[in-house]
Coordinates of C-alpha atoms and ligand atoms in Angstrom, one line a residue:
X12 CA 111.7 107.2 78.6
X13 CA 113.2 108.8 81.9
X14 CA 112.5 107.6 85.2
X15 CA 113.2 108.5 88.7
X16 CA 112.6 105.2 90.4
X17 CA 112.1 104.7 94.6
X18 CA 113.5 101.3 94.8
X19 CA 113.2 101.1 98.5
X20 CA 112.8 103.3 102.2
X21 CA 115.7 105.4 102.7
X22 CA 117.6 104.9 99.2
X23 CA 117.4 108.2 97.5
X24 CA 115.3 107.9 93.8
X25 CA 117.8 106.8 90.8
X26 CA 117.4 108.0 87.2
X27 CA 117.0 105.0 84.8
X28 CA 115.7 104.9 81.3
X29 CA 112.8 102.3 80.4
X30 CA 110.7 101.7 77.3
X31 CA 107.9 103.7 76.7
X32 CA 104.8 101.8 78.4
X33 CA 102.0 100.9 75.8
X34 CA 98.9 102.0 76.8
X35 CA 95.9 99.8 77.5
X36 CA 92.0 99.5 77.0
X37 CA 91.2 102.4 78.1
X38 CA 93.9 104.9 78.9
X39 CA 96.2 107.2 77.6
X40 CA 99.8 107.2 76.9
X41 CA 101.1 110.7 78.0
X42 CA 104.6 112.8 77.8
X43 CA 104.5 114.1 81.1
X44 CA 104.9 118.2 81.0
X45 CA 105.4 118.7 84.7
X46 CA 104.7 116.9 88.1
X47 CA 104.5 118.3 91.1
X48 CA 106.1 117.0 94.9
X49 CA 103.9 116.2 97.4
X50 CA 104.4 115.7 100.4
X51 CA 102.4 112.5 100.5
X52 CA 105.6 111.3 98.1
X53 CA 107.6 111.6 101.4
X54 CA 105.3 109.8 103.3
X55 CA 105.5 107.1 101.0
X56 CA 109.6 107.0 100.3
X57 CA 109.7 107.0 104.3
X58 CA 107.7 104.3 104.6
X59 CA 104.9 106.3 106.6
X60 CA 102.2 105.1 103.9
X61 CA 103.9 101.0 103.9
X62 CA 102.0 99.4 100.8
X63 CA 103.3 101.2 97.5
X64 CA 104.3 98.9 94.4
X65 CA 107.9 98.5 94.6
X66 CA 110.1 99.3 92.0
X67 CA 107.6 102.4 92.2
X68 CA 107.5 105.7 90.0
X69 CA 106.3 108.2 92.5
X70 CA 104.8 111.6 91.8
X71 CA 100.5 112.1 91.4
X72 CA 100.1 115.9 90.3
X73 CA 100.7 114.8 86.6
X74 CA 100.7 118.0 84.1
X75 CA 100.8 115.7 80.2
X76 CA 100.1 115.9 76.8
X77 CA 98.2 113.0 75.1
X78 CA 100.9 110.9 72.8
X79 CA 98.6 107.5 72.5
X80 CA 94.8 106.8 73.0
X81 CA 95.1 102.8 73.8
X82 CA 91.9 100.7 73.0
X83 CA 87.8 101.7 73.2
X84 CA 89.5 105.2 75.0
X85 CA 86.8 107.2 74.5
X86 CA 86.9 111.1 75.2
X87 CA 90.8 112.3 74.6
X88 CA 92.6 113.7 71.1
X89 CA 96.0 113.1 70.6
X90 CA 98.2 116.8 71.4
X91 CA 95.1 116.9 74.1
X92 CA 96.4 118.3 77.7
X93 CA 95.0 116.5 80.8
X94 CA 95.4 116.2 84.4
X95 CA 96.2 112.9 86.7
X96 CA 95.4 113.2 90.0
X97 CA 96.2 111.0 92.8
X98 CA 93.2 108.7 92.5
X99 CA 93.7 106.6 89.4
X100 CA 90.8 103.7 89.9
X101 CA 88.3 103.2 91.3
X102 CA 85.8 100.2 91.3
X103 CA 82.5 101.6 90.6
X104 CA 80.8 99.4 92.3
X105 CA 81.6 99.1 96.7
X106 CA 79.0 100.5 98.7
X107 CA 81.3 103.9 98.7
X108 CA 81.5 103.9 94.8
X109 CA 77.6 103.2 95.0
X110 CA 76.6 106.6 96.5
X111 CA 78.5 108.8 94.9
X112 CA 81.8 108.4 97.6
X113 CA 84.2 106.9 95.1
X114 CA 87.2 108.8 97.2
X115 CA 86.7 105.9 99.5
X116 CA 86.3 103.4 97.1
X117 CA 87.1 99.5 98.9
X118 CA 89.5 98.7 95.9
X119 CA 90.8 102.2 94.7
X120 CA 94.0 102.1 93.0
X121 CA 96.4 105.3 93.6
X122 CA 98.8 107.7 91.5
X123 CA 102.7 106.9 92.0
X124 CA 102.1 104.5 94.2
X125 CA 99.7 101.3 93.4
X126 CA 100.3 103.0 89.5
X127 CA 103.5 104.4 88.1
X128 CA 103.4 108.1 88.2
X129 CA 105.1 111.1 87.2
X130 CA 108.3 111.8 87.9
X131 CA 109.4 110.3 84.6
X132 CA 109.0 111.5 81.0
X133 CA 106.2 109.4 80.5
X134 CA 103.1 107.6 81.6
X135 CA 100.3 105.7 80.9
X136 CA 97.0 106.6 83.1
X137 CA 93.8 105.2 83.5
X138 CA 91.3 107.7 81.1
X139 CA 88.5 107.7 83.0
X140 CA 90.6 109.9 85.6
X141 CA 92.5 112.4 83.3
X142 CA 91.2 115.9 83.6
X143 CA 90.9 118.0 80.2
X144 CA 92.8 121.5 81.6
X145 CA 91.7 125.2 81.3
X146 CA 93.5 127.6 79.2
X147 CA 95.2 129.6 80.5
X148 CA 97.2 128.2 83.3
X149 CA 100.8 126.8 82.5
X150 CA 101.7 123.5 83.3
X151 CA 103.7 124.8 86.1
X152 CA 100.6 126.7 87.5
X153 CA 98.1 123.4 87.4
X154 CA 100.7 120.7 88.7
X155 CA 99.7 122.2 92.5
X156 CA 96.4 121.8 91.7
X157 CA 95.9 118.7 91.2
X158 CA 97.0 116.9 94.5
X159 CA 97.2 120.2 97.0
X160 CA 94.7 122.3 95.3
X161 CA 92.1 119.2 94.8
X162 CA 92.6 118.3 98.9
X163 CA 92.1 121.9 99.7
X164 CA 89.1 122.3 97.6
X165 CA 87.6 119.3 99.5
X166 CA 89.0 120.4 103.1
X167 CA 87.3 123.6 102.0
X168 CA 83.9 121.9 101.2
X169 CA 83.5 119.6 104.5
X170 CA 84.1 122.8 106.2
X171 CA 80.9 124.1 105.6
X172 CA 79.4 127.8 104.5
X173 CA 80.9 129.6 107.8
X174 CA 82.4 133.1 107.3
X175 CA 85.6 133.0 109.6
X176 CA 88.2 130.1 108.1
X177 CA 91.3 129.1 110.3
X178 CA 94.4 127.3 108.2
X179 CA 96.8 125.7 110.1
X180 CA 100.0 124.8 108.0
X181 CA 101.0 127.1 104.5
X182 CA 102.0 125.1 102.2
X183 CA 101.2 124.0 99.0
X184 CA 97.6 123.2 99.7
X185 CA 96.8 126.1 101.6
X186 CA 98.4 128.8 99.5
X187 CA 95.7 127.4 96.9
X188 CA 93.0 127.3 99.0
X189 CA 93.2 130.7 100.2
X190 CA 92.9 132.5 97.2
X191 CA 89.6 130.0 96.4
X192 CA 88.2 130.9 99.7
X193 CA 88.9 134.8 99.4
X194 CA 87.1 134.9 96.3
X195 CA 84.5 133.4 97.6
X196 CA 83.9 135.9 100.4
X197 CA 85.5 134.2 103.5
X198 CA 87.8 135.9 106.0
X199 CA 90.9 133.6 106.7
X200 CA 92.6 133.5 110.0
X201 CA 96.1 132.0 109.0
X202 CA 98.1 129.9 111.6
X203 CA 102.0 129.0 111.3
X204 CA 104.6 127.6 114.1
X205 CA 105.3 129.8 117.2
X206 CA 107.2 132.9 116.2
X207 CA 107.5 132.4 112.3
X208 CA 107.0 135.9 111.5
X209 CA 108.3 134.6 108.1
X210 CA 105.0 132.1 107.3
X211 CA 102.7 135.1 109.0
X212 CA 103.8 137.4 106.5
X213 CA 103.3 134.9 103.9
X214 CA 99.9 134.3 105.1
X215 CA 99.4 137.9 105.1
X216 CA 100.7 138.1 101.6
X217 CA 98.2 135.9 100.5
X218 CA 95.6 137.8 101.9
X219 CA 94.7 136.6 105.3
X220 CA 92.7 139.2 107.3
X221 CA 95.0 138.0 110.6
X222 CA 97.8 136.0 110.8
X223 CA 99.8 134.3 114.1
X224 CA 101.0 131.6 115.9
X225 CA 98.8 128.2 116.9
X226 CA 99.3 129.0 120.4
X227 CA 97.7 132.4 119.6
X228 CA 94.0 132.8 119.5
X229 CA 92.5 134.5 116.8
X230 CA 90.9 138.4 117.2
X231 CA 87.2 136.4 116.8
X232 CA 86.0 132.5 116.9
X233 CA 87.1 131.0 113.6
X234 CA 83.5 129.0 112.4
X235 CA 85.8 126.8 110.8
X236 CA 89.7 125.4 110.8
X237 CA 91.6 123.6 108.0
X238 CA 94.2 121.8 109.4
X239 CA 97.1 121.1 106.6
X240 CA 100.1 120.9 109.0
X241 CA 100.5 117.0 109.3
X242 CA 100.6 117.4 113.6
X243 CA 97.8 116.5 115.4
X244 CA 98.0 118.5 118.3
X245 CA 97.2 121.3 116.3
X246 CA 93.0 119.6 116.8
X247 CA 93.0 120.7 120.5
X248 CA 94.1 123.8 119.5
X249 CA 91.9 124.5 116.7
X250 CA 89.1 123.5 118.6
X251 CA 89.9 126.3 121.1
X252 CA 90.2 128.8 118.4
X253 CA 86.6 127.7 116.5
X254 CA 83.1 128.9 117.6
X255 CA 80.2 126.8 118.3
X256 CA 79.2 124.4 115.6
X257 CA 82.5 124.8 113.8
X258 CA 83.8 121.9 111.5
X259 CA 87.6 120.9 112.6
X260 CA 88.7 119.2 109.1
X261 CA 92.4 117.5 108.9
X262 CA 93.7 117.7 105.3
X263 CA 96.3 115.6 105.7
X264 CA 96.7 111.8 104.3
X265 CA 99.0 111.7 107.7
X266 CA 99.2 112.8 111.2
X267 CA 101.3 112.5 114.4
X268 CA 98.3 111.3 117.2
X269 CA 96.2 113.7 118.4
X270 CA 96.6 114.5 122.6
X271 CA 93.5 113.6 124.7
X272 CA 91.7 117.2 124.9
X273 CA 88.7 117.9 127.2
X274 CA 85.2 117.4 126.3
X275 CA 84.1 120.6 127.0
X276 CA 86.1 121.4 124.0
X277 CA 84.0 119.4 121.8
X278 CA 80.9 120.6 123.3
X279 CA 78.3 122.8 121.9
X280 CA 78.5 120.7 118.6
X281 CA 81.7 121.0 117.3
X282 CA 83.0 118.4 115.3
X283 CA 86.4 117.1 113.9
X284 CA 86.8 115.1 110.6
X285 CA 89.3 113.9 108.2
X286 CA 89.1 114.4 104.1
X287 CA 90.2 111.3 102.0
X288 CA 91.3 111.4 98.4
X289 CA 88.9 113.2 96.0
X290 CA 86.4 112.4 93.5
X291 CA 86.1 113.1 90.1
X292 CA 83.6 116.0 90.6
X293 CA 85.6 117.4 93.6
X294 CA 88.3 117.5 90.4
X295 CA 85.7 119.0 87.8
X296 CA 84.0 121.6 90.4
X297 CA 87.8 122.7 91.3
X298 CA 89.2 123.1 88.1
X299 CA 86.4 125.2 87.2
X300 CA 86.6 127.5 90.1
X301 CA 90.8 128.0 89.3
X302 CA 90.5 129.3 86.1
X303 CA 87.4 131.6 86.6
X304 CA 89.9 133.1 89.6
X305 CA 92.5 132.5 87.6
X306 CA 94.2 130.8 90.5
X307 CA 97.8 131.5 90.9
X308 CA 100.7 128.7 92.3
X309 CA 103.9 129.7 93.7
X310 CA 106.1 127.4 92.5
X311 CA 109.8 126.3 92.7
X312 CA 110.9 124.6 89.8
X313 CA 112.8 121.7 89.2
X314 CA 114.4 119.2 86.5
X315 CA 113.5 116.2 87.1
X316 CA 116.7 114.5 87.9
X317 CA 116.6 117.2 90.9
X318 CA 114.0 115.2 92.2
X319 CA 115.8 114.3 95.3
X320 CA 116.7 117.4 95.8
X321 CA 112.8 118.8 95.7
X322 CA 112.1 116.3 98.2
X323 CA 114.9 117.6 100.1
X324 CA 114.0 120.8 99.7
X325 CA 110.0 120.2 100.9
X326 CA 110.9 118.2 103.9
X327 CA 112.8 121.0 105.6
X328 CA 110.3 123.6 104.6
X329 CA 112.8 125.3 102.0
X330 CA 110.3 127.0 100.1
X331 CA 107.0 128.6 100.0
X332 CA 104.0 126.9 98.2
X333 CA 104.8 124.2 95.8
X334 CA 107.7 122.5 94.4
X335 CA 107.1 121.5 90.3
X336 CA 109.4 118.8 88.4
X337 CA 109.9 120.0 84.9
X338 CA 110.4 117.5 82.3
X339 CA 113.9 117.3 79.8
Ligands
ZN417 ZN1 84.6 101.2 94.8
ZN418 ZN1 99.4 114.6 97.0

């Protein structure tokens, strides 16, 4: 098999060839179809998130076909396509596990980065957190989904039922998210740098009812904000933009600190929170919901021995939506 490997902070990945892994008791062996960048892959090759597995295959948006079903695998059939998402294990039995909050599960093991992932041609992945996948959508289409749409989908939950949605930050995750909260009858208020007319189009595009800058506020009180961009001085802001009540929820896995804000601007109940990881019916509900839209990605394509360029590419905000590794 093909690998891009991160050997260590600020080395760029290196293609190397390895044997194919044998699958285990209970997982799969899968030739990976496509994997999509994320840009929790840069926090990790820059050392922001400090723990991964080193040598390390990055890469948790994992697109594959099933090639192996390893011992007492129950559930898959070989030629099968499935989704990996960034959670790979979990314990199933921590006091988070126990009540149904197995994103915050003590002794959870992650995607491309306690786990090989998928920027290589193949993986082996843990069964009991591969997603069968609709019809429907290429492999292309679903990669976003599984990392940036699954995050959106649960930034989107916490938020609550209000009507009037703020997103701070388009990329990946909230050119997803949009389309899921359009159809299902929200009004989104979309929220790029100072002066981007570019990103306010964008937002536009996607079918935001207003779009501006963060230092703008928005035509009414937003009942809710999703915060995507990983800079935390977009809370304060959001919280000046949102209504009584409204839920502030940070999407990110990251974020520079947050500035000291006055109280008043938590007053009258509103409240700030962060979304961790995802659970395996956050993945079910959400992969429902994308085909019924049918949800659509914009993606930029790459092979994977471009990978350093898609990373490249992602960190200075080259593209809109998603970048996509496509396997030889
Ligand atoms: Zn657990
Ligand atoms: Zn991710």
């Amino acid at each position: 098999m093909q690998a891009m490997l991160f050997e260590k902070s600020g080395l760029p990945l290196k293609m190397v060839q390895r044997d194919e892994p044998e699958p285990g008791p209970g997982e799969l062996l899968l030739r990976v179809n496509a994997c999509g960048v994320c840009r929790t892959d840069l926090h990790i090759i820059d050392s922001e998130l400090s723990k991964p597995k080193l040598p390390l295959i990055i890469g948790h948006e994992i697109v594959g076909t099933v090639l192996q079903v390893g011992r007492d695998t129950k559930g898959f059939t070989l030629g099968q396509r499935v989704g990996v998402p960034w959670v790979g294990r979990t314990c199933g039995h921590c006091k988070f596990c126990a009540s149904g909050r197995e994103n915050l599960c003590d002794n959870a093991k992650f995607t491309g980065y306690d786990i090989d992932g998928g920027y290589a041609t193949h993986t082996v992945a843990n069964a009991e957190f591969c997603f069968p996948l609709p019809d429907g959508l290429s492999n292309e289409d679903i990669a976003p989904l599984l990392c940036a749409g699954l995050i959106g989908w649960r930034t989107l939950k916490l938020a609550g039922e209000g009507k009037r949605i703020g997103i701070y930050g388009f990329g990946a995750a909230a050119s997803l998210i949009i389309q899921v909260a359009i159809y299902q009858g929200r009004e989104i208020y979309g929220f790029t740098r100072k002066g981007d007319s570019k990103g306010q189009e964008y937002a536009r595009r996607m079918g935001a009812c207003w779009a501006g800058g963060s230092d703008e506020l928005p035509p009414e009180p937003l009942d809710a904000a999703l915060i995507f961009a990983p800079a935390g001085d977009l809370v304060p802001v959001a919280l000046k933009a949102s209504d009584k009540g409204a839920t502030i929820v940070c999407g990110g896995i990251h974020m520079s600190d947050i500035p000291s804000f006055p109280y008043a601007s938590l007053w009258e109940e509103r409240s700030i929170r962060s979304v961790a990881n995802l659970t395996r019916q956050d993945a079910t509900e959400f992969l429902e919901v994308a085909a019924k839209i049918p949800i659509h990605s914009d993606v930029t394509v790459y092979d994977l021995k471009d990978a350093n360029k898609a990373l490249d590419d992602l960190r200075h905000g080259r593209f809109h939506g998603a970048a996509v590794l496509s396997m030889p």
